[in-house]
């Protein structure tokens, strides 16, 4: 697609892009915290204020793991709570409420410890991170469904991919806020309170941007509010409610949800097993979210200063600067992927390229760390530092944006609320697990941490190749047809080189018949 065609596309779909951008601002919360907490933990002023610098290495690893992972615990409970809330109150209003909860948690994190001793300060910090995580979990569970349900089919993947773009922008900004705080503020409590305070800003912006946005048309159809649903579709498509495309889309949604309106969340969970196709489509969103976490991305995101130190970059400011560059690389890579690759190469090819690339980089870093455990610079150290940045690039091509796209597309419409709540809950459960065990893994098995994640990346790439069909270009109501017969055959048909595998002629004939 040429430059002028892209501009025309942007102008024609500007309402849909504005809606997706507004909702995706909620994903900045997640990215901001990922980059924020890893940098704050490395600040001597924070370690001194909470007495961390006087603890043993194992005690420090445990407390750091708790401070990071308690937010993921809150996110898990926030995500699973949205099933009932979004089914009853829609997508838009719960999103705004999630932003308010996040703001309250952020403010408490900023002021924790004022007028209290260290023990109370740590307890308040942990509580506020859990509370902020609850709001964050709500938003991450709702945003993929909201965006995929509201945006036109032709740009749905790109719009859903904005979630990961926003995530990485938040991460990058927090990396540089930490670096600036370390470099320019004196080593006192304001040095670590200022980054906490700045995270309030994206929360306020998110709430104000969401206020004028419409409700999900698919939820409105579930409530039999057809006129409002037509209005939401017309807004996203920049047309009238009488437009042929709007009318046809509304009728497709009605047909897909026929007899399934106002289904309770518990009944939706039971309906997830009503047939093989529905069960499979309900399983895939949770599985791709699990895969995203087991690539090891949060191990590097949260603990990148320590990882760079292990590769030879010493000093707090130097480690934070290297981490800031890591965040910048991710923003450029994921933005390029969302604009050009998600709708160009497709979801499957992006996941394959990204997964294999991540696996190779993790295996290199693990191998280097095993051969050269000393934190001194040798020529291979520079290759390993580049490998960390290339890992970020491959993550942004594959398992960064695409699990959100695939999950939002594959989940069946009539159990979407339950399937997406479960998927985001799984995402946060394993985000909690990875962030909790990573400092202990780095302490106990060192280079084995990277080898573990590298092998996981390779295994997940194999699953994508053999079992995941391409979903690009299909309406949400039509994706079920990809899974109704011989899903593995269809997955191989969409895979690079799939047609030259032994026995392909027989498989292809079976599929087409």
Tab-separated table of C-alpha atoms in Angstrom:
chain	number	residue	atom	x	y	z
A	1	UNK	CA	0.000	0.000	0.000
A	2	UNK	CA	1.468	3.338	-1.054
A	3	UNK	CA	1.931	6.469	1.010
A	4	UNK	CA	-1.129	8.224	-0.448
A	5	UNK	CA	-3.257	5.115	0.000
A	6	UNK	CA	-2.238	4.958	3.656
A	7	UNK	CA	-3.230	8.593	4.144
A	8	UNK	CA	-6.576	7.921	2.482
A	9	UNK	CA	-7.068	4.886	4.718
A	10	UNK	CA	-6.257	6.961	7.795
A	11	UNK	CA	-8.680	9.707	6.783
A	12	UNK	CA	-11.476	7.315	5.850
A	13	UNK	CA	-11.199	5.361	9.116
A	14	UNK	CA	-10.155	8.176	11.427
A	15	UNK	CA	-13.047	7.593	13.838
A	16	UNK	CA	-12.115	3.923	14.223
A	17	UNK	CA	-8.446	4.785	14.723
A	18	UNK	CA	-9.386	7.466	17.289
A	19	UNK	CA	-11.531	4.945	19.164
A	20	UNK	CA	-8.751	2.337	19.130
A	21	UNK	CA	-6.157	4.890	20.214
A	22	UNK	CA	-8.361	6.133	23.063
A	23	UNK	CA	-8.967	2.625	24.389
A	24	UNK	CA	-5.338	1.604	23.887
A	25	UNK	CA	-4.224	4.433	26.145
A	26	UNK	CA	-5.285	2.062	28.939
A	27	UNK	CA	-2.495	-0.265	27.857
A	28	UNK	CA	0.021	2.472	28.625
A	29	UNK	CA	-0.667	1.709	32.298
A	30	UNK	CA	0.774	-1.772	31.913
A	31	UNK	CA	3.795	-0.702	29.923
A	32	UNK	CA	4.456	2.164	32.296
A	33	UNK	CA	4.514	-0.101	35.342
A	34	UNK	CA	6.742	-2.682	33.640
A	35	UNK	CA	9.414	-0.101	32.910
A	36	UNK	CA	8.819	1.896	36.073
A	37	UNK	CA	9.222	-0.773	38.715
A	38	UNK	CA	12.339	-2.414	37.316
A	39	UNK	CA	14.132	0.955	37.275
A	40	UNK	CA	12.897	2.060	40.712
A	41	UNK	CA	14.091	-1.195	42.287
A	42	UNK	CA	17.620	-0.416	41.076
A	43	UNK	CA	17.701	3.099	42.593
A	44	UNK	CA	19.882	3.297	45.761
A	45	UNK	CA	17.475	5.892	47.209
A	46	UNK	CA	14.571	3.410	47.016
A	47	UNK	CA	16.673	0.591	48.440
A	48	UNK	CA	17.780	2.795	51.336
A	49	UNK	CA	14.287	4.161	52.097
A	50	UNK	CA	12.780	0.683	52.433
A	51	UNK	CA	15.884	-0.939	53.962
A	52	UNK	CA	16.420	-3.271	51.012
A	53	UNK	CA	20.154	-2.529	50.848
A	54	UNK	CA	20.585	-4.076	54.320
A	55	UNK	CA	19.023	-7.409	53.326
A	56	UNK	CA	20.772	-10.564	52.137
A	57	UNK	CA	20.842	-11.299	48.405
A	58	UNK	CA	18.106	-13.944	48.688
A	59	UNK	CA	15.907	-11.659	50.827
A	60	UNK	CA	16.344	-8.843	48.296
A	61	UNK	CA	15.367	-11.189	45.461
A	62	UNK	CA	12.245	-12.300	47.357
A	63	UNK	CA	11.125	-8.757	48.251
A	64	UNK	CA	11.802	-7.443	44.735
A	65	UNK	CA	9.811	-10.350	43.336
A	66	UNK	CA	6.938	-9.580	45.706
A	67	UNK	CA	6.908	-5.850	44.894
A	68	UNK	CA	6.786	-6.569	41.162
A	69	UNK	CA	4.424	-9.541	41.214
A	70	UNK	CA	1.812	-8.197	43.656
A	71	UNK	CA	0.586	-5.935	40.868
A	72	UNK	CA	0.117	-8.959	38.598
A	73	UNK	CA	-1.889	-10.624	41.374
A	74	UNK	CA	-4.195	-7.598	41.415
A	75	UNK	CA	-4.346	-7.704	37.622
A	76	UNK	CA	-5.441	-11.340	37.700
A	77	UNK	CA	-8.373	-10.639	40.002
A	78	UNK	CA	-9.257	-7.487	38.065
A	79	UNK	CA	-9.265	-9.416	34.788
A	80	UNK	CA	-11.454	-12.290	35.981
A	81	UNK	CA	-13.922	-9.843	37.576
A	82	UNK	CA	-14.664	-8.195	34.233
A	83	UNK	CA	-16.630	-11.170	32.935
A	84	UNK	CA	-19.684	-10.311	35.012
A	85	UNK	CA	-19.118	-6.543	34.940
A	86	UNK	CA	-18.735	-6.193	31.162
A	87	UNK	CA	-21.601	-8.567	30.484
A	88	UNK	CA	-23.920	-6.465	32.652
A	89	UNK	CA	-22.632	-2.913	32.146
A	90	UNK	CA	-20.942	-3.060	28.735
A	91	UNK	CA	-17.347	-2.288	27.801
A	92	UNK	CA	-17.067	1.501	27.927
A	93	UNK	CA	-18.190	2.317	31.482
A	94	UNK	CA	-16.134	-0.460	33.131
A	95	UNK	CA	-13.107	0.811	31.176
A	96	UNK	CA	-13.567	4.265	32.687
A	97	UNK	CA	-13.959	2.727	36.171
A	98	UNK	CA	-10.753	0.738	35.655
A	99	UNK	CA	-8.928	3.996	34.941
A	100	UNK	CA	-10.219	5.521	38.181
A	101	UNK	CA	-9.079	2.504	40.233
A	102	UNK	CA	-5.655	2.677	38.606
A	103	UNK	CA	-5.388	6.382	39.466
A	104	UNK	CA	-6.192	5.763	43.143
A	105	UNK	CA	-3.558	3.012	43.323
A	106	UNK	CA	-0.963	5.248	41.632
A	107	UNK	CA	-1.577	8.117	44.054
A	108	UNK	CA	-1.181	5.816	47.083
A	109	UNK	CA	2.081	4.449	45.641
A	110	UNK	CA	3.356	8.005	45.301
A	111	UNK	CA	2.721	8.947	48.950
A	112	UNK	CA	3.391	5.583	50.629
A	113	UNK	CA	5.745	5.756	53.589
A	114	UNK	CA	5.063	9.395	54.482
A	115	UNK	CA	4.658	9.565	58.268
A	116	UNK	CA	5.182	5.834	58.826
A	117	UNK	CA	7.981	3.362	59.495
A	118	UNK	CA	9.607	1.057	56.915
A	119	UNK	CA	7.436	-1.973	57.687
A	120	UNK	CA	4.185	-0.032	57.287
A	121	UNK	CA	5.554	1.711	54.172
A	122	UNK	CA	6.266	-1.654	52.493
A	123	UNK	CA	2.760	-2.921	53.375
A	124	UNK	CA	1.137	0.239	51.942
A	125	UNK	CA	3.286	-0.030	48.814
A	126	UNK	CA	2.224	-3.641	48.289
A	127	UNK	CA	-1.465	-2.809	48.870
A	128	UNK	CA	-1.398	0.143	46.478
A	129	UNK	CA	0.268	-1.927	43.767
A	130	UNK	CA	-2.384	-4.619	44.187
A	131	UNK	CA	-5.146	-1.980	43.947
A	132	UNK	CA	-3.613	-0.333	40.881
A	133	UNK	CA	-3.158	-3.786	39.384
A	134	UNK	CA	-6.854	-4.550	39.866
A	135	UNK	CA	-7.757	-1.542	37.694
A	136	UNK	CA	-5.052	-2.450	35.209
A	137	UNK	CA	-6.326	-6.018	34.959
A	138	UNK	CA	-9.839	-4.763	34.241
A	139	UNK	CA	-8.623	-2.512	31.443
A	140	UNK	CA	-6.432	-5.150	29.779
A	141	UNK	CA	-9.308	-7.659	29.813
A	142	UNK	CA	-11.753	-5.192	28.263
A	143	UNK	CA	-9.661	-3.302	25.703
A	144	UNK	CA	-9.059	-6.145	23.166
A	145	UNK	CA	-12.771	-7.038	23.067
A	146	UNK	CA	-13.853	-3.416	22.880
A	147	UNK	CA	-11.497	-2.534	20.021
A	148	UNK	CA	-12.104	-5.700	17.975
A	149	UNK	CA	-15.883	-5.368	18.383
A	150	UNK	CA	-16.003	-1.700	17.368
A	151	UNK	CA	-13.564	-1.408	14.453
A	152	UNK	CA	-14.080	-2.344	10.763
A	153	UNK	CA	-12.818	-5.717	9.555
A	154	UNK	CA	-10.231	-4.261	7.137
A	155	UNK	CA	-8.271	-2.468	9.869
A	156	UNK	CA	-9.192	-4.566	12.911
A	157	UNK	CA	-5.767	-6.191	13.263
A	158	UNK	CA	-4.002	-2.848	13.034
A	159	UNK	CA	-6.370	-1.243	15.556
A	160	UNK	CA	-6.032	-4.136	18.008
A	161	UNK	CA	-2.259	-3.978	17.560
A	162	UNK	CA	-2.338	-0.417	18.916
A	163	UNK	CA	-2.749	-2.055	22.330
A	164	UNK	CA	0.820	-3.323	22.164
A	165	UNK	CA	2.085	-0.056	20.657
A	166	UNK	CA	0.662	1.840	23.632
A	167	UNK	CA	2.099	-0.751	25.997
A	168	UNK	CA	5.591	-0.205	24.606
A	169	UNK	CA	5.237	3.577	24.510
A	170	UNK	CA	4.356	3.513	28.207
A	171	UNK	CA	7.310	1.247	28.888
A	172	UNK	CA	9.716	3.452	26.937
A	173	UNK	CA	8.536	6.651	28.645
A	174	UNK	CA	8.897	5.120	32.097
A	175	UNK	CA	12.416	3.879	31.247
A	176	UNK	CA	13.462	7.420	30.377
A	177	UNK	CA	11.659	8.936	33.384
A	178	UNK	CA	13.661	6.558	35.585
A	179	UNK	CA	16.872	7.479	33.801
A	180	UNK	CA	16.176	11.212	34.129
A	181	UNK	CA	15.282	10.787	37.795
A	182	UNK	CA	18.510	8.886	38.449
A	183	UNK	CA	20.593	11.448	36.575
A	184	UNK	CA	19.072	14.767	37.628
A	185	UNK	CA	17.410	14.318	41.027
A	186	UNK	CA	19.343	14.030	44.307
A	187	UNK	CA	19.458	10.569	45.877
A	188	UNK	CA	16.541	11.047	48.263
A	189	UNK	CA	12.933	9.909	48.382
A	190	UNK	CA	11.844	12.350	45.656
A	191	UNK	CA	14.061	10.446	43.244
A	192	UNK	CA	11.751	7.416	43.388
A	193	UNK	CA	8.464	9.208	44.226
A	194	UNK	CA	8.580	11.341	41.074
A	195	UNK	CA	8.314	8.361	38.647
A	196	UNK	CA	5.354	7.051	40.652
A	197	UNK	CA	3.663	10.467	40.470
A	198	UNK	CA	4.134	10.817	36.694
A	199	UNK	CA	2.196	7.577	36.034
A	200	UNK	CA	-0.977	9.437	37.069
A	201	UNK	CA	-0.817	11.428	33.816
A	202	UNK	CA	-1.674	8.586	31.358
A	203	UNK	CA	-4.523	7.542	33.659
A	204	UNK	CA	-6.122	10.981	33.482
A	205	UNK	CA	-5.660	11.163	29.687
A	206	UNK	CA	-7.236	7.708	29.251
A	207	UNK	CA	-10.376	8.613	31.199
A	208	UNK	CA	-10.961	11.856	29.288
A	209	UNK	CA	-10.372	10.188	25.895
A	210	UNK	CA	-12.826	7.376	26.665
A	211	UNK	CA	-15.715	9.655	27.681
A	212	UNK	CA	-16.872	10.547	24.113
A	213	UNK	CA	-16.405	7.041	22.654
A	214	UNK	CA	-19.403	4.799	21.779
A	215	UNK	CA	-20.393	1.528	23.426
A	216	UNK	CA	-19.571	-1.817	21.779
A	217	UNK	CA	-22.163	-2.572	19.049
A	218	UNK	CA	-22.015	-6.298	19.790
A	219	UNK	CA	-22.842	-5.753	23.467
A	220	UNK	CA	-25.674	-3.405	22.444
A	221	UNK	CA	-27.079	-6.123	20.171
A	222	UNK	CA	-26.953	-8.551	23.111
A	223	UNK	CA	-29.140	-6.057	25.000
A	224	UNK	CA	-31.449	-5.712	21.948
A	225	UNK	CA	-30.567	-2.008	21.674
A	226	UNK	CA	-30.338	-2.186	17.899
A	227	UNK	CA	-30.594	1.539	17.107
A	228	UNK	CA	-27.676	2.335	19.409
A	229	UNK	CA	-25.688	-0.559	17.934
A	230	UNK	CA	-26.252	0.830	14.432
A	231	UNK	CA	-25.096	4.237	15.662
A	232	UNK	CA	-21.867	2.744	17.073
A	233	UNK	CA	-21.145	0.929	13.806
A	234	UNK	CA	-21.901	4.037	11.771
A	235	UNK	CA	-19.581	6.129	13.958
A	236	UNK	CA	-16.649	3.735	13.473
A	237	UNK	CA	-17.266	3.496	9.715
A	238	UNK	CA	-17.964	7.235	9.308
A	239	UNK	CA	-21.276	6.571	7.553
A	240	UNK	CA	-24.999	6.725	8.300
A	241	UNK	CA	-27.073	4.114	10.112
A	242	UNK	CA	-28.795	3.392	6.791
A	243	UNK	CA	-25.540	2.574	4.992
A	244	UNK	CA	-25.581	-0.874	3.362
A	245	UNK	CA	-22.395	-1.989	5.128
A	246	UNK	CA	-23.710	-0.869	8.532
A	247	UNK	CA	-27.032	-2.631	7.992
A	248	UNK	CA	-25.335	-5.812	6.739
A	249	UNK	CA	-22.886	-5.864	9.680
A	250	UNK	CA	-25.715	-5.347	12.158
A	251	UNK	CA	-27.657	-8.232	10.629
A	252	UNK	CA	-24.577	-10.482	10.799
A	253	UNK	CA	-24.170	-9.697	14.500
A	254	UNK	CA	-27.865	-10.366	15.135
A	255	UNK	CA	-27.664	-13.701	13.329
A	256	UNK	CA	-24.507	-14.718	15.173
A	257	UNK	CA	-26.049	-13.894	18.556
A	258	UNK	CA	-29.524	-15.211	17.760
A	259	UNK	CA	-30.948	-16.937	20.838
A	260	UNK	CA	-27.849	-16.092	22.905
A	261	UNK	CA	-28.630	-12.574	24.122
A	262	UNK	CA	-28.041	-11.612	27.751
A	263	UNK	CA	-26.226	-14.857	28.554
A	264	UNK	CA	-24.865	-14.802	32.110
A	265	UNK	CA	-21.129	-15.096	32.614
A	266	UNK	CA	-21.462	-18.494	34.342
A	267	UNK	CA	-23.572	-19.801	31.481
A	268	UNK	CA	-20.998	-18.478	29.013
A	269	UNK	CA	-18.296	-20.498	30.757
A	270	UNK	CA	-20.476	-23.616	30.453
A	271	UNK	CA	-21.218	-22.817	26.794
A	272	UNK	CA	-17.491	-22.688	26.037
A	273	UNK	CA	-17.638	-26.497	25.921
A	274	UNK	CA	-20.844	-26.803	23.899
A	275	UNK	CA	-18.969	-28.033	20.820
A	276	UNK	CA	-15.447	-28.880	19.703
A	277	UNK	CA	-15.193	-25.709	17.618
A	278	UNK	CA	-16.391	-23.419	20.421
A	279	UNK	CA	-14.104	-25.108	22.955
A	280	UNK	CA	-11.117	-24.777	20.615
A	281	UNK	CA	-11.825	-21.122	19.862
A	282	UNK	CA	-12.272	-20.428	23.587
A	283	UNK	CA	-8.971	-22.186	24.405
A	284	UNK	CA	-6.764	-20.426	21.854
A	285	UNK	CA	-7.024	-16.884	23.376
A	286	UNK	CA	-5.832	-18.210	26.753
A	287	UNK	CA	-3.066	-20.249	25.145
A	288	UNK	CA	-1.605	-17.411	23.062
A	289	UNK	CA	-1.602	-15.212	26.183
A	290	UNK	CA	0.238	-17.941	28.090
A	291	UNK	CA	2.728	-18.149	25.215
A	292	UNK	CA	3.306	-14.395	25.357
A	293	UNK	CA	4.450	-14.624	28.971
A	294	UNK	CA	6.637	-17.707	28.495
A	295	UNK	CA	8.695	-15.968	25.831
A	296	UNK	CA	10.385	-14.401	28.868
A	297	UNK	CA	9.593	-10.825	27.871
A	298	UNK	CA	8.708	-9.708	31.393
A	299	UNK	CA	11.887	-11.252	32.752
A	300	UNK	CA	13.797	-8.706	30.645
A	301	UNK	CA	11.242	-5.884	31.008
A	302	UNK	CA	11.181	-5.884	34.811
A	303	UNK	CA	14.768	-6.851	35.509
A	304	UNK	CA	16.623	-5.399	32.510
A	305	UNK	CA	19.002	-3.228	34.635
A	306	UNK	CA	20.206	-6.369	36.425
A	307	UNK	CA	20.456	-8.308	33.139
A	308	UNK	CA	22.483	-5.537	31.475
A	309	UNK	CA	24.727	-5.441	34.557
A	310	UNK	CA	25.340	-9.172	34.121
A	311	UNK	CA	26.393	-8.484	30.517
A	312	UNK	CA	28.960	-5.923	31.641
A	313	UNK	CA	27.089	-2.576	31.779
A	314	UNK	CA	27.839	-1.302	35.269
A	315	UNK	CA	26.449	1.650	37.234
A	316	UNK	CA	22.808	2.533	37.929
A	317	UNK	CA	22.587	5.347	35.354
A	318	UNK	CA	24.343	3.298	32.650
A	319	UNK	CA	21.996	0.367	33.226
A	320	UNK	CA	18.933	2.624	33.083
A	321	UNK	CA	20.247	4.288	29.903
A	322	UNK	CA	20.714	0.893	28.234
A	323	UNK	CA	17.198	-0.022	29.369
A	324	UNK	CA	15.866	3.228	27.896
A	325	UNK	CA	17.388	2.338	24.521
A	326	UNK	CA	15.756	-1.096	24.853
A	327	UNK	CA	12.375	0.616	25.303
A	328	UNK	CA	12.951	2.883	22.300
A	329	UNK	CA	13.836	-0.108	20.109
A	330	UNK	CA	10.593	-1.832	21.145
A	331	UNK	CA	8.433	1.194	20.298
A	332	UNK	CA	9.940	1.550	16.814
A	333	UNK	CA	9.687	-2.196	16.151
A	334	UNK	CA	6.122	-2.684	17.345
A	335	UNK	CA	4.835	0.455	15.601
A	336	UNK	CA	6.388	-0.681	12.308
A	337	UNK	CA	4.885	-4.148	12.775
A	338	UNK	CA	1.372	-2.864	13.513
A	339	UNK	CA	1.395	-0.418	10.577
A	340	UNK	CA	2.866	-2.716	7.931
A	341	UNK	CA	3.099	-6.364	9.007
A	342	UNK	CA	-0.016	-7.383	10.966
A	343	UNK	CA	-2.296	-6.771	7.977
A	344	UNK	CA	0.464	-7.367	5.411
A	345	UNK	CA	2.272	-10.543	6.476
A	346	UNK	CA	-0.621	-11.742	8.630
A	347	UNK	CA	-0.815	-12.917	12.227
A	348	UNK	CA	0.663	-16.385	11.658
A	349	UNK	CA	3.781	-15.302	9.772
A	350	UNK	CA	4.501	-12.534	12.305
A	351	UNK	CA	4.241	-15.022	15.185
A	352	UNK	CA	6.553	-17.473	13.411
A	353	UNK	CA	9.230	-14.886	12.629
A	354	UNK	CA	9.015	-13.354	16.076
A	355	UNK	CA	8.995	-16.629	18.011
A	356	UNK	CA	11.953	-18.155	16.181
A	357	UNK	CA	13.925	-14.915	16.461
A	358	UNK	CA	13.225	-14.587	20.186
A	359	UNK	CA	14.229	-18.195	20.750
A	360	UNK	CA	17.557	-17.743	18.969
A	361	UNK	CA	18.375	-14.568	20.909
A	362	UNK	CA	17.502	-16.123	24.284
A	363	UNK	CA	19.609	-19.200	23.525
A	364	UNK	CA	22.556	-16.971	22.534
A	365	UNK	CA	22.283	-14.905	25.742
A	366	UNK	CA	22.051	-18.095	27.822
A	367	UNK	CA	25.028	-19.663	26.064
A	368	UNK	CA	27.134	-16.511	26.461
A	369	UNK	CA	26.238	-16.205	30.153
A	370	UNK	CA	27.223	-19.847	30.718
A	371	UNK	CA	30.611	-19.464	29.005
A	372	UNK	CA	31.378	-15.999	30.413
A	373	UNK	CA	29.717	-15.583	33.837
A	374	UNK	CA	31.953	-12.651	34.853
A	375	UNK	CA	30.491	-9.118	34.569
A	376	UNK	CA	33.402	-7.907	32.450
A	377	UNK	CA	33.365	-6.678	28.876
A	378	UNK	CA	34.741	-8.977	26.161
A	379	UNK	CA	33.982	-8.783	22.403
A	380	UNK	CA	31.113	-11.298	22.741
A	381	UNK	CA	29.538	-9.019	25.377
A	382	UNK	CA	28.658	-6.498	22.680
A	383	UNK	CA	27.024	-9.245	20.609
A	384	UNK	CA	24.980	-10.276	23.659
A	385	UNK	CA	23.851	-6.701	24.313
A	386	UNK	CA	22.781	-6.450	20.668
A	387	UNK	CA	20.997	-9.791	21.112
A	388	UNK	CA	18.890	-8.270	23.906
A	389	UNK	CA	17.833	-5.469	21.556
A	390	UNK	CA	17.157	-7.921	18.709
A	391	UNK	CA	15.081	-9.984	21.138
A	392	UNK	CA	12.950	-6.866	21.660
A	393	UNK	CA	12.558	-6.436	17.894
A	394	UNK	CA	11.453	-10.047	17.376
A	395	UNK	CA	9.056	-9.832	20.328
A	396	UNK	CA	7.446	-6.780	18.771
A	397	UNK	CA	7.103	-8.585	15.437
A	398	UNK	CA	5.509	-11.689	16.918
A	399	UNK	CA	4.372	-12.399	20.457
A	400	UNK	CA	4.074	-8.741	21.442
A	401	UNK	CA	1.099	-7.400	19.449
A	402	UNK	CA	-0.261	-10.540	17.800
A	403	UNK	CA	-1.608	-12.502	20.799
A	404	UNK	CA	-3.925	-9.561	21.495
A	405	UNK	CA	-5.048	-9.555	17.859
A	406	UNK	CA	-5.563	-13.326	17.692
A	407	UNK	CA	-7.354	-13.496	21.043
A	408	UNK	CA	-9.737	-10.682	20.109
A	409	UNK	CA	-10.534	-12.321	16.761
A	410	UNK	CA	-10.758	-16.019	17.605
A	411	UNK	CA	-12.934	-15.785	20.750
A	412	UNK	CA	-16.551	-16.740	19.808
A	413	UNK	CA	-18.969	-13.807	19.914
A	414	UNK	CA	-21.557	-15.462	22.152
A	415	UNK	CA	-18.974	-16.392	24.845
A	416	UNK	CA	-16.520	-13.586	24.107
A	417	UNK	CA	-16.832	-12.015	27.561
A	418	UNK	CA	-15.990	-15.279	29.336
A	419	UNK	CA	-13.279	-16.341	26.882
A	420	UNK	CA	-11.479	-12.986	26.987
A	421	UNK	CA	-11.764	-12.706	30.786
A	422	UNK	CA	-10.203	-16.149	31.076
A	423	UNK	CA	-7.493	-15.286	28.526
A	424	UNK	CA	-6.466	-12.063	30.254
A	425	UNK	CA	-6.645	-13.823	33.611
A	426	UNK	CA	-4.214	-16.446	32.288
A	427	UNK	CA	-1.986	-13.657	30.944
A	428	UNK	CA	-1.812	-11.999	34.343
A	429	UNK	CA	-1.485	-15.271	36.246
A	430	UNK	CA	1.634	-16.192	34.297
A	431	UNK	CA	2.870	-12.603	34.285
A	432	UNK	CA	2.694	-12.866	38.089
A	433	UNK	CA	4.460	-16.231	37.990
A	434	UNK	CA	7.279	-15.071	35.699
A	435	UNK	CA	7.881	-11.771	37.527
A	436	UNK	CA	7.827	-13.567	40.893
A	437	UNK	CA	10.287	-16.335	39.988
A	438	UNK	CA	12.641	-14.385	37.692
A	439	UNK	CA	14.820	-12.767	40.406
A	440	UNK	CA	15.164	-16.171	42.085
A	441	UNK	CA	15.930	-17.872	38.752
A	442	UNK	CA	18.607	-15.282	37.966
A	443	UNK	CA	20.027	-15.841	41.454
A	444	UNK	CA	19.892	-19.661	41.457
A	445	UNK	CA	20.226	-21.005	37.875
A	446	UNK	CA	21.598	-17.827	36.195
A	447	UNK	CA	22.105	-18.604	32.486
A	448	UNK	CA	19.569	-21.453	32.648
A	449	UNK	CA	16.853	-18.773	32.899
A	450	UNK	CA	17.539	-17.656	29.323
A	451	UNK	CA	17.884	-21.206	28.001
A	452	UNK	CA	14.486	-22.081	29.506
A	453	UNK	CA	12.751	-19.177	27.774
A	454	UNK	CA	14.599	-19.861	24.512
A	455	UNK	CA	13.331	-23.450	24.381
A	456	UNK	CA	9.794	-22.239	25.190
A	457	UNK	CA	9.944	-19.826	22.234
A	458	UNK	CA	10.906	-22.625	19.876
A	459	UNK	CA	8.101	-24.901	21.095
A	460	UNK	CA	5.516	-22.140	20.775
A	461	UNK	CA	6.677	-21.389	17.224
A	462	UNK	CA	6.080	-25.039	16.354
A	463	UNK	CA	2.503	-24.789	17.714
A	464	UNK	CA	1.866	-21.706	15.580
A	465	UNK	CA	3.169	-23.489	12.475
A	466	UNK	CA	1.091	-26.638	12.855
A	467	UNK	CA	-2.057	-25.561	14.694
A	468	UNK	CA	-2.919	-21.880	14.158
A	469	UNK	CA	-4.833	-20.875	10.986
A	470	UNK	CA	-4.442	-17.367	9.568
A	471	UNK	CA	-7.314	-15.055	10.652
A	472	UNK	CA	-6.411	-12.004	8.589
A	473	UNK	CA	-9.205	-10.655	6.405
A	474	UNK	CA	-12.119	-12.530	7.976
A	475	UNK	CA	-15.145	-10.953	9.649
A	476	UNK	CA	-15.499	-11.886	13.330
A	477	UNK	CA	-18.713	-13.723	12.490
A	478	UNK	CA	-16.926	-15.830	9.809
A	479	UNK	CA	-13.821	-16.911	11.735
A	480	UNK	CA	-15.657	-19.944	13.094
A	481	UNK	CA	-15.455	-21.539	9.642
A	482	UNK	CA	-11.650	-21.744	9.960
A	483	UNK	CA	-12.030	-24.206	12.840
A	484	UNK	CA	-14.987	-26.296	11.737
A	485	UNK	CA	-13.118	-28.895	9.706
A	486	UNK	CA	-9.509	-30.094	9.667
A	487	UNK	CA	-8.044	-27.109	11.496
A	488	UNK	CA	-4.516	-28.524	11.293
A	489	UNK	CA	-4.844	-28.882	7.531
A	490	UNK	CA	-5.911	-25.256	7.259
A	491	UNK	CA	-3.049	-24.209	9.548
A	492	UNK	CA	-0.542	-26.019	7.328
A	493	UNK	CA	-2.119	-24.488	4.238
A	494	UNK	CA	-1.408	-21.046	5.714
A	495	UNK	CA	2.121	-21.951	6.899
A	496	UNK	CA	5.268	-21.186	4.865
A	497	UNK	CA	6.350	-24.346	3.063
A	498	UNK	CA	3.255	-26.193	4.262
A	499	UNK	CA	2.303	-27.266	0.760
A	500	UNK	CA	5.610	-29.090	0.154
A	501	UNK	CA	5.380	-31.272	3.265
A	502	UNK	CA	5.187	-35.054	2.606
A	503	UNK	CA	1.629	-36.128	1.909
A	504	UNK	CA	0.444	-32.604	1.187
A	505	UNK	CA	-1.407	-33.578	-1.989
A	506	UNK	CA	-3.654	-35.968	-0.046
A	507	UNK	CA	-4.156	-33.417	2.764
A	508	UNK	CA	-4.974	-30.628	0.335
A	509	UNK	CA	-7.524	-32.809	-1.467
A	510	UNK	CA	-9.140	-33.765	1.847
A	511	UNK	CA	-9.421	-30.112	2.864
A	512	UNK	CA	-10.934	-28.948	-0.396
A	513	UNK	CA	-13.455	-31.813	-0.431
